PDB file of C-alpha atoms in Angstrom:
ATOM      1  CA  GLY A1083      -6.555 -10.191 -12.928  1.00 58.00           C
ATOM      2  CA  ALA A1084      -3.121 -10.417 -11.521  1.00 63.00           C
ATOM      3  CA  VAL A1085      -3.018 -11.692  -7.855  1.00 87.00           C
ATOM      4  CA  VAL A1086      -0.448 -11.597  -5.254  1.00 92.00           C
ATOM      5  CA  SER A1087      -0.687 -14.197  -2.465  1.00 93.00           C
ATOM      6  CA  GLN A1088       0.720 -13.743   0.890  1.00 94.00           C
ATOM      7  CA  HIS A1089       1.066 -16.515   3.441  1.00 95.00           C
ATOM      8  CA  PRO A1090       0.319 -16.793   6.338  1.00 96.00           C
ATOM      9  CA  SER A1091      -2.454 -14.295   6.829  1.00 93.00           C
ATOM     10  CA  ARG A1092      -1.899 -14.352  10.640  1.00 95.00           C
ATOM     11  CA  VAL A1093       0.927 -15.635  12.715  1.00 97.00           C
ATOM     12  CA  ILE A1094       1.558 -15.713  16.449  1.00 97.00           C
ATOM     13  CA  CYS A1095       5.013 -16.479  17.614  1.00 96.00           C
ATOM     14  CA  LYS A1096       7.051 -16.306  20.940  1.00 96.00           C
ATOM     15  CA  SER A1097       9.830 -13.778  21.504  1.00 97.00           C
ATOM     16  CA  GLY A1098      13.149 -14.936  20.157  1.00 97.00           C
ATOM     17  CA  THR A1099      11.798 -17.030  17.316  1.00 97.00           C
ATOM     18  CA  SER A1100      11.812 -16.412  13.585  1.00 97.00           C
ATOM     19  CA  VAL A1101       8.898 -16.125  11.297  1.00 97.00           C
ATOM     20  CA  LYS A1102       8.904 -16.403   7.594  1.00 97.00           C
ATOM     21  CA  ILE A1103       6.247 -14.614   5.330  1.00 97.00           C
ATOM     22  CA  GLU A1104       5.816 -15.562   1.699  1.00 97.00           C
ATOM     23  CA  CYS A1105       4.703 -13.388  -1.135  1.00 95.00           C
ATOM     24  CA  ARG A1106       3.858 -14.975  -4.424  1.00 95.00           C
ATOM     25  CA  SER A1107       2.795 -13.627  -7.716  1.00 92.00           C
ATOM     26  CA  LEU A1108       0.230 -16.153  -8.894  1.00 91.00           C
ATOM     27  CA  ASP A1109      -0.225 -15.366 -12.619  1.00 86.00           C
ATOM     28  CA  PHE A1110       2.592 -13.098 -13.505  1.00 87.00           C
ATOM     29  CA  GLN A1111       6.336 -12.638 -13.098  1.00 88.00           C
ATOM     30  CA  ALA A1112       7.813  -9.922 -11.006  1.00 87.00           C
ATOM     31  CA  THR A1113      11.490  -8.939 -10.830  1.00 83.00           C
ATOM     32  CA  THR A1114      10.772  -6.590  -8.064  1.00 87.00           C
ATOM     33  CA  MET A1115       8.603  -6.867  -5.030  1.00 92.00           C
ATOM     34  CA  PHE A1116       8.105  -4.530  -2.184  1.00 93.00           C
ATOM     35  CA  TRP A1117       7.584  -5.205   1.540  1.00 95.00           C
ATOM     36  CA  TYR A1118       5.576  -2.674   3.635  1.00 94.00           C
ATOM     37  CA  ARG A1119       4.828  -2.502   7.301  1.00 94.00           C
ATOM     38  CA  GLN A1120       1.700  -0.958   8.744  1.00 87.00           C
ATOM     39  CA  PHE A1121       1.338   0.032  12.347  1.00 79.00           C
ATOM     40  CA  PRO A1122      -2.269   0.416  13.783  1.00 75.00           C
ATOM     41  CA  LYS A1123      -4.006   3.498  12.513  1.00 70.00           C
ATOM     42  CA  GLN A1124      -0.835   4.524  10.584  1.00 73.00           C
ATOM     43  CA  SER A1125       0.453   4.510   7.076  1.00 80.00           C
ATOM     44  CA  LEU A1126       2.085   1.757   5.179  1.00 87.00           C
ATOM     45  CA  MET A1127       5.862   2.233   5.406  1.00 90.00           C
ATOM     46  CA  LEU A1128       8.074   0.809   2.789  1.00 91.00           C
ATOM     47  CA  MET A1129      10.617  -1.429   4.436  1.00 94.00           C
ATOM     48  CA  ALA A1130      12.583  -2.850   1.489  1.00 94.00           C
ATOM     49  CA  THR A1131      12.632  -3.597  -2.200  1.00 92.00           C
ATOM     50  CA  SER A1132      13.200  -7.149  -3.089  1.00 89.00           C
ATOM     51  CA  ASN A1133      15.013  -7.868  -6.270  1.00 85.00           C
ATOM     52  CA  GLU A1134      15.062 -11.214  -7.971  1.00 85.00           C
ATOM     53  CA  GLY A1135      18.485 -12.770  -7.948  1.00 84.00           C
ATOM     54  CA  SER A1136      20.210  -9.941  -6.082  1.00 86.00           C
ATOM     55  CA  LYS A1137      20.266  -8.350  -2.630  1.00 89.00           C
ATOM     56  CA  ALA A1138      17.283  -6.434  -1.304  1.00 92.00           C
ATOM     57  CA  THR A1139      17.369  -2.685  -0.958  1.00 92.00           C
ATOM     58  CA  TYR A1140      16.400  -1.551   2.533  1.00 95.00           C
ATOM     59  CA  GLU A1141      14.934   1.781   3.516  1.00 92.00           C
ATOM     60  CA  GLN A1142      16.681   3.922   6.092  1.00 92.00           C
ATOM     61  CA  GLY A1143      16.251   2.771   9.513  1.00 93.00           C
ATOM     62  CA  VAL A1144      15.321  -0.853   8.571  1.00 95.00           C
ATOM     63  CA  GLU A1145      17.592  -3.453   9.989  1.00 94.00           C
ATOM     64  CA  LYS A1146      18.857  -5.800   7.268  1.00 94.00           C
ATOM     65  CA  ASP A1147      19.905  -8.570   9.690  1.00 95.00           C
ATOM     66  CA  LYS A1148      16.472  -8.479  11.403  1.00 96.00           C
ATOM     67  CA  PHE A1149      14.310  -8.483   8.426  1.00 97.00           C
ATOM     68  CA  LEU A1150      15.811 -10.978   5.914  1.00 96.00           C
ATOM     69  CA  ILE A1151      14.565 -10.830   2.424  1.00 94.00           C
ATOM     70  CA  ASN A1152      15.100 -13.548  -0.260  1.00 91.00           C
ATOM     71  CA  HIS A1153      13.738 -13.131  -3.850  1.00 90.00           C
ATOM     72  CA  ALA A1154      14.827 -16.494  -5.320  1.00 83.00           C
ATOM     73  CA  SER A1155      12.536 -16.655  -8.184  1.00 89.00           C
ATOM     74  CA  LEU A1156      10.292 -14.291 -10.376  1.00 89.00           C
ATOM     75  CA  THR A1157       7.272 -15.347  -8.442  1.00 92.00           C
ATOM     76  CA  LEU A1158       8.314 -15.622  -4.876  1.00 94.00           C
ATOM     77  CA  SER A1159       9.774 -13.313  -2.305  1.00 94.00           C
ATOM     78  CA  THR A1160      10.133 -14.105   1.361  1.00 96.00           C
ATOM     79  CA  LEU A1161      10.517 -11.879   4.433  1.00 97.00           C
ATOM     80  CA  THR A1162      11.919 -13.547   7.542  1.00 97.00           C
ATOM     81  CA  VAL A1163      11.617 -11.675  10.878  1.00 97.00           C
ATOM     82  CA  THR A1164      14.459 -13.050  12.935  1.00 97.00           C
ATOM     83  CA  SER A1165      14.587 -13.159  16.722  1.00 96.00           C
ATOM     84  CA  ALA A1166      11.210 -11.591  16.805  1.00 96.00           C
ATOM     85  CA  HIS A1167      10.269  -9.240  19.775  1.00 96.00           C
ATOM     86  CA  PRO A1168       6.847  -7.738  20.719  1.00 95.00           C
ATOM     87  CA  GLU A1169       7.759  -4.427  18.977  1.00 94.00           C
ATOM     88  CA  ASP A1170       7.824  -6.269  15.684  1.00 95.00           C
ATOM     89  CA  SER A1171       4.224  -7.085  15.928  1.00 95.00           C
ATOM     90  CA  SER A1172       2.622  -5.382  12.965  1.00 93.00           C
ATOM     91  CA  PHE A1173       0.831  -5.822   9.701  1.00 92.00           C
ATOM     92  CA  TYR A1174       3.279  -6.703   6.897  1.00 95.00           C
ATOM     93  CA  ILE A1175       2.073  -6.303   3.213  1.00 94.00           C
ATOM     94  CA  CYS A1176       3.946  -7.202  -0.006  1.00 94.00           C
ATOM     95  CA  SER A1177       3.335  -5.860  -3.470  1.00 92.00           C
ATOM     96  CA  ALA A1178       4.528  -6.765  -6.944  1.00 90.00           C
ATOM     97  CA  ARG A1179       4.152  -5.557 -10.528  1.00 80.00           C
ATOM     98  CA  ASP A1180       4.000  -7.460 -13.665  1.00 76.00           C
ATOM     99  CA  LEU A1181       6.986  -7.230 -15.907  1.00 70.00           C
ATOM    100  CA  THR A1182       4.772  -6.331 -18.794  1.00 66.00           C
ATOM    101  CA  PRO A1183       3.271  -4.042 -19.807  1.00 60.00           C
ATOM    102  CA  SER A1184       5.637  -1.443 -18.422  1.00 60.00           C
ATOM    103  CA  ASN A1185       2.848   0.638 -17.019  1.00 61.00           C
ATOM    104  CA  SER A1186       1.069  -2.205 -15.253  1.00 68.00           C
ATOM    105  CA  PRO A1187      -0.176  -1.268 -11.732  1.00 73.00           C
ATOM    106  CA  LEU A1188       1.188  -2.644  -8.418  1.00 82.00           C
ATOM    107  CA  HIS A1189      -0.711  -5.543  -6.977  1.00 87.00           C
ATOM    108  CA  PHE A1190      -0.851  -6.041  -3.229  1.00 90.00           C
ATOM    109  CA  GLY A1191      -1.115  -9.078  -1.117  1.00 91.00           C
ATOM    110  CA  ASN A1192      -3.732  -9.363   1.704  1.00 89.00           C
ATOM    111  CA  GLY A1193      -1.123  -8.862   4.265  1.00 91.00           C
ATOM    112  CA  THR A1194       0.242 -10.812   7.268  1.00 94.00           C
ATOM    113  CA  ARG A1195      -0.608  -9.901  10.835  1.00 93.00           C
ATOM    114  CA  LEU A1196       2.317 -10.800  13.064  1.00 95.00           C
ATOM    115  CA  THR A1197       1.831 -10.976  16.862  1.00 96.00           C
ATOM    116  CA  VAL A1198       4.879 -11.672  18.958  1.00 96.00           C
ATOM    117  CA  THR A1199       4.156 -12.610  22.589  1.00 96.00           C
TER     118      THR A1199
ATOM    119  CA  GLY B 506      11.593  13.509   1.505  1.00 80.00           C
ATOM    120  CA  ASP B 507       8.356  12.865  -0.286  1.00 85.00           C
ATOM    121  CA  SER B 508       5.251  12.693   1.925  1.00 90.00           C
ATOM    122  CA  VAL B 509       1.525  12.383   1.801  1.00 94.00           C
ATOM    123  CA  THR B 510      -1.049  13.758   4.317  1.00 94.00           C
ATOM    124  CA  GLN B 511      -4.678  12.547   4.417  1.00 93.00           C
ATOM    125  CA  MET B 512      -7.562  13.892   6.358  1.00 84.00           C
ATOM    126  CA  GLU B 513      -7.937  12.054   9.627  1.00 82.00           C
ATOM    127  CA  GLY B 514     -10.676   9.473   9.996  1.00 84.00           C
ATOM    128  CA  PRO B 515     -12.708   7.724  10.673  1.00 93.00           C
ATOM    129  CA  VAL B 516     -15.336   9.241   8.368  1.00 95.00           C
ATOM    130  CA  THR B 517     -18.974   8.085   8.743  1.00 96.00           C
ATOM    131  CA  LEU B 518     -21.633   9.081   6.255  1.00 97.00           C
ATOM    132  CA  SER B 519     -25.070   8.042   5.315  1.00 97.00           C
ATOM    133  CA  GLU B 520     -25.842   6.294   2.088  1.00 97.00           C
ATOM    134  CA  GLU B 521     -26.127   8.666  -0.963  1.00 96.00           C
ATOM    135  CA  ALA B 522     -24.054  11.428   0.849  1.00 97.00           C
ATOM    136  CA  PHE B 523     -21.306  13.323  -0.919  1.00 97.00           C
ATOM    137  CA  LEU B 524     -17.849  12.274   0.003  1.00 97.00           C
ATOM    138  CA  THR B 525     -14.502  14.129   0.133  1.00 97.00           C
ATOM    139  CA  ILE B 526     -11.328  12.732   1.503  1.00 97.00           C
ATOM    140  CA  ASN B 527      -8.601  15.364   1.440  1.00 97.00           C
ATOM    141  CA  CYS B 528      -5.062  14.542   0.346  1.00 97.00           C
ATOM    142  CA  THR B 529      -2.036  16.762   0.043  1.00 97.00           C
ATOM    143  CA  TYR B 530       1.510  15.819  -0.862  1.00 96.00           C
ATOM    144  CA  THR B 531       5.013  17.037  -0.738  1.00 94.00           C
ATOM    145  CA  ALA B 532       7.465  15.932  -3.508  1.00 90.00           C
ATOM    146  CA  THR B 533      10.735  17.100  -4.930  1.00 83.00           C
ATOM    147  CA  GLY B 534       9.857  16.041  -8.501  1.00 80.00           C
ATOM    148  CA  TYR B 535       6.746  15.375 -10.580  1.00 83.00           C
ATOM    149  CA  PRO B 536       4.996  12.531  -8.950  1.00 90.00           C
ATOM    150  CA  SER B 537       2.277  10.289 -10.062  1.00 90.00           C
ATOM    151  CA  LEU B 538      -0.661  10.307  -7.614  1.00 93.00           C
ATOM    152  CA  PHE B 539      -2.912   7.352  -6.659  1.00 93.00           C
ATOM    153  CA  TRP B 540      -5.800   6.265  -4.466  1.00 96.00           C
ATOM    154  CA  TYR B 541      -5.872   2.834  -3.248  1.00 94.00           C
ATOM    155  CA  VAL B 542      -8.792   1.144  -1.443  1.00 94.00           C
ATOM    156  CA  GLN B 543      -8.608  -1.715   1.198  1.00 89.00           C
ATOM    157  CA  TYR B 544     -11.828  -3.580   1.898  1.00 87.00           C
ATOM    158  CA  PRO B 545     -12.086  -5.473   5.024  1.00 81.00           C
ATOM    159  CA  GLY B 546      -9.881  -8.593   5.110  1.00 73.00           C
ATOM    160  CA  GLU B 547      -8.422  -7.862   1.608  1.00 76.00           C
ATOM    161  CA  GLY B 548      -5.174  -6.365   0.146  1.00 78.00           C
ATOM    162  CA  LEU B 549      -4.952  -2.893  -1.342  1.00 86.00           C
ATOM    163  CA  GLN B 550      -6.538  -2.263  -4.777  1.00 89.00           C
ATOM    164  CA  LEU B 551      -5.847   0.533  -7.035  1.00 90.00           C
ATOM    165  CA  LEU B 552      -8.867   2.820  -7.248  1.00 95.00           C
ATOM    166  CA  LEU B 553      -7.623   5.562  -9.547  1.00 95.00           C
ATOM    167  CA  LYS B 554      -4.567   7.403 -10.493  1.00 93.00           C
ATOM    168  CA  ALA B 555      -3.297  10.544 -12.207  1.00 93.00           C
ATOM    169  CA  THR B 556       0.177  10.949 -13.676  1.00 89.00           C
ATOM    170  CA  LYS B 557       0.435  14.853 -14.384  1.00 90.00           C
ATOM    171  CA  ALA B 558      -0.975  18.155 -13.345  1.00 93.00           C
ATOM    172  CA  ASP B 559      -4.685  18.613 -14.124  1.00 95.00           C
ATOM    173  CA  ASP B 560      -5.285  15.002 -14.873  1.00 95.00           C
ATOM    174  CA  LYS B 561      -8.442  13.576 -13.417  1.00 97.00           C
ATOM    175  CA  GLY B 562      -8.554   9.980 -12.397  1.00 96.00           C
ATOM    176  CA  SER B 563     -11.959   8.325 -12.074  1.00 97.00           C
ATOM    177  CA  ASN B 564     -13.336   4.770 -11.287  1.00 97.00           C
ATOM    178  CA  LYS B 565     -16.460   3.435  -9.839  1.00 95.00           C
ATOM    179  CA  GLY B 566     -17.983   6.907  -9.388  1.00 97.00           C
ATOM    180  CA  PHE B 567     -14.784   8.261  -7.561  1.00 98.00           C
ATOM    181  CA  GLU B 568     -12.871  11.088  -8.857  1.00 98.00           C
ATOM    182  CA  ALA B 569      -9.608  12.935  -7.976  1.00 98.00           C
ATOM    183  CA  THR B 570      -7.926  15.766  -9.796  1.00 98.00           C
ATOM    184  CA  TYR B 571      -4.199  16.270  -9.713  1.00 97.00           C
ATOM    185  CA  ARG B 572      -3.791  19.896  -8.499  1.00 96.00           C
ATOM    186  CA  LYS B 573      -0.088  21.059  -8.768  1.00 94.00           C
ATOM    187  CA  GLU B 574      -0.792  24.561  -7.625  1.00 95.00           C
ATOM    188  CA  THR B 575      -2.310  23.276  -4.293  1.00 96.00           C
ATOM    189  CA  THR B 576      -0.301  19.991  -4.226  1.00 96.00           C
ATOM    190  CA  SER B 577      -3.565  18.102  -3.680  1.00 97.00           C
ATOM    191  CA  PHE B 578      -5.391  15.046  -4.915  1.00 98.00           C
ATOM    192  CA  HIS B 579      -8.622  15.015  -3.051  1.00 98.00           C
ATOM    193  CA  LEU B 580     -10.966  12.064  -3.525  1.00 98.00           C
ATOM    194  CA  GLU B 581     -14.700  12.648  -4.195  1.00 98.00           C
ATOM    195  CA  LYS B 582     -17.752  10.684  -4.807  1.00 98.00           C
ATOM    196  CA  GLY B 583     -21.219  12.245  -5.460  1.00 97.00           C
ATOM    197  CA  SER B 584     -23.281   9.473  -3.853  1.00 96.00           C
ATOM    198  CA  VAL B 585     -21.723   6.833  -1.574  1.00 97.00           C
ATOM    199  CA  GLN B 586     -23.027   3.316  -1.010  1.00 97.00           C
ATOM    200  CA  VAL B 587     -22.676   0.968   1.859  1.00 96.00           C
ATOM    201  CA  SER B 588     -20.329  -1.102  -0.258  1.00 95.00           C
ATOM    202  CA  ASP B 589     -17.820   1.837  -0.406  1.00 97.00           C
ATOM    203  CA  SER B 590     -17.041   1.226   3.289  1.00 96.00           C
ATOM    204  CA  ALA B 591     -13.257   0.601   3.366  1.00 95.00           C
ATOM    205  CA  VAL B 592      -9.953   2.240   4.109  1.00 93.00           C
ATOM    206  CA  TYR B 593      -8.674   4.574   1.495  1.00 96.00           C
ATOM    207  CA  PHE B 594      -5.015   5.490   0.941  1.00 94.00           C
ATOM    208  CA  CYS B 595      -3.574   8.274  -0.982  1.00 96.00           C
ATOM    209  CA  ALA B 596      -0.168   7.649  -2.362  1.00 93.00           C
ATOM    210  CA  LEU B 597       2.460   9.051  -4.652  1.00 92.00           C
ATOM    211  CA  SER B 598       5.364   7.767  -6.612  1.00 87.00           C
ATOM    212  CA  ASP B 599       8.064   9.589  -8.588  1.00 75.00           C
ATOM    213  CA  TRP B 600       9.664   6.517 -10.040  1.00 61.00           C
ATOM    214  CA  GLY B 601       7.580   4.640 -12.548  1.00 55.00           C
ATOM    215  CA  ALA B 602       4.818   3.872 -10.174  1.00 48.00           C
ATOM    216  CA  GLN B 603       6.860   1.266  -8.354  1.00 65.00           C
ATOM    217  CA  LYS B 604       7.938   2.687  -4.987  1.00 77.00           C
ATOM    218  CA  LEU B 605       4.967   4.220  -3.198  1.00 86.00           C
ATOM    219  CA  VAL B 606       4.734   6.617  -0.340  1.00 89.00           C
ATOM    220  CA  PHE B 607       1.433   6.362   1.417  1.00 91.00           C
ATOM    221  CA  GLY B 608      -0.711   8.671   3.479  1.00 92.00           C
ATOM    222  CA  GLN B 609      -1.981   7.241   6.746  1.00 90.00           C
ATOM    223  CA  GLY B 610      -5.202   5.936   5.436  1.00 92.00           C
ATOM    224  CA  THR B 611      -8.843   7.177   6.087  1.00 94.00           C
ATOM    225  CA  ARG B 612     -11.353   4.595   7.301  1.00 94.00           C
ATOM    226  CA  LEU B 613     -14.747   5.245   5.698  1.00 96.00           C
ATOM    227  CA  THR B 614     -18.054   3.770   7.041  1.00 96.00           C
ATOM    228  CA  ILE B 615     -21.258   4.197   5.165  1.00 97.00           C
ATOM    229  CA  ASN B 616     -24.492   3.589   7.044  1.00 96.00           C
ATOM    230  CA  PRO B 617     -27.584   2.491   5.231  1.00 94.00           C
TER     231      PRO B 617
END
């Protein structure tokens, strides 16, 4: 079945540095990918919708300059957390859907746990 | 805006017990409703879905019925197994099942 691969699964970085998270659709093409953030014991919150070849669409309250999204191909979207701070520590999950058929389900990556020290 | 509320966990049951995880929603339109499951160390997987009122989604012994009158989509299973231990998320979408709004998740632990 369709698989979405996220990398890295865990990352620890120091305050002020930037971290890039990759989301790849392994056996299908996705014009749209979604980035979610999950706080401990809380729901997944949609951060942004990543569109191949165009600018991402951010949800209200999400800082565009802090969470940079690049969707350069039909199989890869990246999320870069810039100038990370401890409050950015969280679990980030991406999802994608096959172009066809039109009612194919969303597939989720295994998530990336970011810890900022 | 749209929202989903799940019963708080964690939920701990013995094997073969009956399971209910409550889910209610608020939406302006006519959403599709989903249950996703997240096993330890893995991503979310679609468990079942329903796209219109009175539809029943079912998979792996789990069922949920889209109740428009009570805005609910409760998850049920008649006899749970240890392998059902996971976190379950209720979700809705009112746009072609792409943009999802999730409940907070319910951690389920089944003891042998």
